[in-house]
Short mmCIF file of C-alpha atoms in Angstrom, two decimals:
data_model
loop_
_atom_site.label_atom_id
_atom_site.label_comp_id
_atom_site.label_asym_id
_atom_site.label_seq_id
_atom_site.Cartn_x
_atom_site.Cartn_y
_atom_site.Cartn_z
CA UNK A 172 15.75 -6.51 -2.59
CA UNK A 173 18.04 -9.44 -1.51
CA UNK A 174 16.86 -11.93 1.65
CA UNK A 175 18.61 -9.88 4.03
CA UNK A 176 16.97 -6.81 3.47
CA UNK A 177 13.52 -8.13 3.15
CA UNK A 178 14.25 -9.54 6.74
CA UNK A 179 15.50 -5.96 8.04
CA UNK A 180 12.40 -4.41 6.24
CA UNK A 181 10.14 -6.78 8.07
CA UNK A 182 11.63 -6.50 11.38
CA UNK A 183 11.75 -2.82 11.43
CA UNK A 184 7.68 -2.65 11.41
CA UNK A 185 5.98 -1.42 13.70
CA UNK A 186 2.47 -3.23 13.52
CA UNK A 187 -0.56 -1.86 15.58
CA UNK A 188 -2.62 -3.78 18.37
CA UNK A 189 -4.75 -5.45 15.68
CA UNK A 190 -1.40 -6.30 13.76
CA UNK A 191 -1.93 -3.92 11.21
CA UNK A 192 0.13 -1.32 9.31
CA UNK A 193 -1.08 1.38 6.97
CA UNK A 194 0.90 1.58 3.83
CA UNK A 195 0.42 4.19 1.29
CA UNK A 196 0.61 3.57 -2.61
CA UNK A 197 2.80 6.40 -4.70
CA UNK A 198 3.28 6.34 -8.58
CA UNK A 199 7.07 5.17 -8.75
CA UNK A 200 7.71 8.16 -11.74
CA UNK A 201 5.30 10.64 -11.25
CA UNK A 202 5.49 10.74 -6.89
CA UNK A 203 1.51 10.92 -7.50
CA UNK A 204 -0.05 9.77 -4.24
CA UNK A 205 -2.69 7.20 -5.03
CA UNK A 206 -4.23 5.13 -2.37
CA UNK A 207 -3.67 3.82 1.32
CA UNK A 208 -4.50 0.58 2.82
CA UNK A 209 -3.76 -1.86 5.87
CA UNK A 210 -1.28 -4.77 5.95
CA UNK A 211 -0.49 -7.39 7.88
CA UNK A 212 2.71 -9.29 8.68
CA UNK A 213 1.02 -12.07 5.50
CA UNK A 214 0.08 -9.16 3.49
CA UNK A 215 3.63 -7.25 3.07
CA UNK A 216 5.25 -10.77 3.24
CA UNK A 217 3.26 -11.53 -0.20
CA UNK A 218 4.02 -8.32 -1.39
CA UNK A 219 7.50 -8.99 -1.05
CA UNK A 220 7.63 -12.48 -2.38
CA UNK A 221 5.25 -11.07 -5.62
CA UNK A 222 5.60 -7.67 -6.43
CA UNK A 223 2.01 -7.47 -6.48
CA UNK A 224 0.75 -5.23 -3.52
CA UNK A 225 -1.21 -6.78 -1.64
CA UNK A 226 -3.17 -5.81 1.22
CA UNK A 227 -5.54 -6.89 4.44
CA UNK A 228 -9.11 -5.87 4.20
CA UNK A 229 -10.63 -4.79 7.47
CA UNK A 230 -13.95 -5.35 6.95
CA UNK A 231 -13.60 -8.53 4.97
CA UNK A 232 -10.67 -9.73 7.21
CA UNK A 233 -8.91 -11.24 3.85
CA UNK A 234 -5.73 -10.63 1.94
CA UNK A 235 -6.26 -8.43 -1.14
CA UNK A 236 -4.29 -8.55 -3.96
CA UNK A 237 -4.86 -4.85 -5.91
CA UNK A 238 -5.91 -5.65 -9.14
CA UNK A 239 -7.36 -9.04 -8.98
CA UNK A 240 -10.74 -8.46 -9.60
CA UNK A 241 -10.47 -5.10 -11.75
CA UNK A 242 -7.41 -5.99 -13.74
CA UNK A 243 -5.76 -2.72 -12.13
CA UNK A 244 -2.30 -4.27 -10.62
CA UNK A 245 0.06 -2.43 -8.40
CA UNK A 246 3.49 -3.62 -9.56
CA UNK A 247 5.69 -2.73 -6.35
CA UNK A 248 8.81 -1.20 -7.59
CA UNK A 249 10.58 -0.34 -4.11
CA UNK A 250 9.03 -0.43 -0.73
CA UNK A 251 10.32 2.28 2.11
CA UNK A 252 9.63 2.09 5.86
CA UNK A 253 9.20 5.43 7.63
CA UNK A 254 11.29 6.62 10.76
CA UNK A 255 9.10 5.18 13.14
CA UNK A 256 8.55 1.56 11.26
CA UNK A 257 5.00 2.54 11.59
CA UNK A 258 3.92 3.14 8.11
CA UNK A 259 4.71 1.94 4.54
CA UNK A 260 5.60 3.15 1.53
CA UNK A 261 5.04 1.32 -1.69
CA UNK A 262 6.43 3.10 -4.80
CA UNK A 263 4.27 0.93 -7.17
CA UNK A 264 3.80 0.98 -11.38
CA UNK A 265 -0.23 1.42 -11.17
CA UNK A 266 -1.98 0.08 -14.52
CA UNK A 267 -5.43 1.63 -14.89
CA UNK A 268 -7.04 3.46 -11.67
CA UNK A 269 -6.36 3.03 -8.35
CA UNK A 270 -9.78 3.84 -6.25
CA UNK A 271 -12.81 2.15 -6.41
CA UNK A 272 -14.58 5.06 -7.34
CA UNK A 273 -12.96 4.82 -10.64
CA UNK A 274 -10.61 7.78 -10.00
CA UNK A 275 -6.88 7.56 -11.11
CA UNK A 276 -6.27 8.13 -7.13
CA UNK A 277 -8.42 8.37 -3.84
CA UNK A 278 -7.11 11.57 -2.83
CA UNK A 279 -8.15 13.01 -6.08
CA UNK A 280 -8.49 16.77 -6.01
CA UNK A 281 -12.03 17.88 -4.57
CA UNK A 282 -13.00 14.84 -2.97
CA UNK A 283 -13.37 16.41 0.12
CA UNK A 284 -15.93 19.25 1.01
CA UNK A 285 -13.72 22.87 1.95
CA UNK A 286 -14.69 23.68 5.18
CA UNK A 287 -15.05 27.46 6.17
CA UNK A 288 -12.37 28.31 8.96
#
Protein backbone atom coordinates (compact mmCIF):
# COMPACT_ATOMS: atom_id res chain seq x y z
CA UNK A 1 0.00 0.00 0.00
CA UNK A 2 1.76 3.14 -1.41
CA UNK A 3 1.69 6.71 0.78
CA UNK A 4 -1.28 7.80 -0.92
CA UNK A 5 -3.44 5.14 -0.08
CA UNK A 6 -2.41 4.77 3.46
CA UNK A 7 -3.49 8.54 3.66
CA UNK A 8 -7.02 7.77 1.94
CA UNK A 9 -7.31 4.67 4.29
CA UNK A 10 -6.72 6.86 7.27
CA UNK A 11 -8.89 9.63 6.34
CA UNK A 12 -11.80 7.55 5.47
CA UNK A 13 -12.17 6.37 9.35
CA UNK A 14 -14.65 6.97 11.12
CA UNK A 15 -13.33 6.97 14.85
CA UNK A 16 -15.86 6.96 17.83
CA UNK A 17 -16.20 9.69 20.69
CA UNK A 18 -13.36 8.04 22.63
CA UNK A 19 -11.30 7.94 19.25
CA UNK A 20 -11.63 4.45 18.84
CA UNK A 21 -12.37 2.01 15.98
CA UNK A 22 -13.11 -1.68 16.19
CA UNK A 23 -11.21 -3.70 13.71
CA UNK A 24 -11.71 -7.29 13.20
CA UNK A 25 -8.80 -9.88 12.49
CA UNK A 26 -9.60 -12.56 9.43
CA UNK A 27 -7.13 -15.38 8.32
CA UNK A 28 -5.88 -13.84 4.89
CA UNK A 29 -6.34 -17.71 3.14
CA UNK A 30 -8.73 -19.42 5.03
CA UNK A 31 -11.49 -16.08 5.57
CA UNK A 32 -11.49 -17.70 9.26
CA UNK A 33 -12.70 -14.92 11.56
CA UNK A 34 -10.36 -14.72 14.50
CA UNK A 35 -10.47 -11.87 16.87
CA UNK A 36 -11.69 -8.12 17.22
CA UNK A 37 -10.12 -5.29 18.95
CA UNK A 38 -10.05 -1.33 19.27
CA UNK A 39 -7.67 1.08 17.49
CA UNK A 40 -6.76 4.30 17.60
CA UNK A 41 -5.57 6.87 15.05
CA UNK A 42 -1.53 5.61 16.73
CA UNK A 43 -2.63 2.11 16.68
CA UNK A 44 -3.65 1.61 12.79
CA UNK A 45 -0.90 4.22 11.99
CA UNK A 46 1.70 1.50 13.48
CA UNK A 47 -0.03 -1.09 11.88
CA UNK A 48 0.50 0.47 8.73
CA UNK A 49 4.06 1.52 9.10
CA UNK A 50 4.81 -2.41 10.55
CA UNK A 51 2.67 -4.93 9.37
CA UNK A 52 2.33 -6.02 12.78
CA UNK A 53 -1.34 -5.39 14.02
CA UNK A 54 -1.40 -3.55 16.56
CA UNK A 55 -4.04 -2.44 18.73
CA UNK A 56 -5.33 0.04 21.79
CA UNK A 57 -6.20 -1.67 24.97
CA UNK A 58 -9.16 -0.19 26.77
CA UNK A 59 -8.60 -1.13 29.99
CA UNK A 60 -4.86 -0.70 29.98
CA UNK A 61 -5.13 2.49 27.79
CA UNK A 62 -1.76 1.26 25.83
CA UNK A 63 -0.87 0.26 22.32
CA UNK A 64 -0.72 -3.52 21.85
CA UNK A 65 1.23 -5.10 19.50
CA UNK A 66 -0.50 -8.92 18.94
CA UNK A 67 2.06 -11.21 19.58
CA UNK A 68 4.54 -9.48 21.71
CA UNK A 69 4.26 -11.17 24.73
CA UNK A 70 2.97 -14.72 23.41
CA UNK A 71 5.08 -14.93 20.31
CA UNK A 72 1.63 -15.17 18.32
CA UNK A 73 2.12 -12.20 15.56
CA UNK A 74 -0.55 -10.96 13.28
CA UNK A 75 1.30 -10.26 10.03
CA UNK A 76 -1.25 -7.73 8.26
CA UNK A 77 -1.49 -8.76 4.73
CA UNK A 78 -4.21 -6.13 3.44
CA UNK A 79 -6.33 -3.89 5.53
CA UNK A 80 -10.13 -2.95 4.20
CA UNK A 81 -12.34 -0.15 5.54
CA UNK A 82 -16.08 -0.85 5.56
CA UNK A 83 -18.81 1.40 3.84
CA UNK A 84 -19.28 3.50 6.64
CA UNK A 85 -15.32 4.02 7.61
CA UNK A 86 -16.50 2.78 10.89
CA UNK A 87 -14.89 -0.53 11.21
CA UNK A 88 -11.70 -2.36 10.09
CA UNK A 89 -10.73 -5.15 8.47
CA UNK A 90 -7.34 -6.69 8.85
CA UNK A 91 -6.73 -9.76 6.61
CA UNK A 92 -3.70 -10.88 8.73
CA UNK A 93 -1.17 -14.26 8.47
CA UNK A 94 -1.88 -15.40 12.29
CA UNK A 95 1.13 -17.65 13.68
CA UNK A 96 -0.06 -19.76 16.63
CA UNK A 97 -3.58 -18.77 18.34
CA UNK A 98 -5.26 -15.79 18.33
CA UNK A 99 -7.40 -15.55 21.82
CA UNK A 100 -6.16 -15.48 25.06
CA UNK A 101 -7.97 -18.35 26.01
CA UNK A 102 -5.64 -20.32 23.93
CA UNK A 103 -8.22 -20.95 21.16
CA UNK A 104 -7.14 -20.70 17.43
CA UNK A 105 -10.01 -17.81 17.40
CA UNK A 106 -12.35 -15.99 19.98
CA UNK A 107 -15.41 -16.74 18.22
CA UNK A 108 -14.59 -20.35 18.37
CA UNK A 109 -17.60 -22.58 17.93
CA UNK A 110 -19.58 -23.06 21.36
CA UNK A 111 -18.24 -20.31 23.19
CA UNK A 112 -21.40 -18.95 23.75
CA UNK A 113 -24.34 -20.59 25.77
CA UNK A 114 -27.62 -21.41 23.06
CA UNK A 115 -30.31 -19.66 24.37
CA UNK A 116 -33.91 -21.21 24.09
CA UNK A 117 -36.13 -18.86 21.81
Amino acid sequence: MGMRERAELVSGVRFNDQGLVPAIAQQWDTGEVLMMAWMNLAALELTLETGRATYFSRSRSNLWVKGESSGNFQTVREIKLDCDGDTILLEVDQLGVACHTGRRSCFAAGAVPKHEP
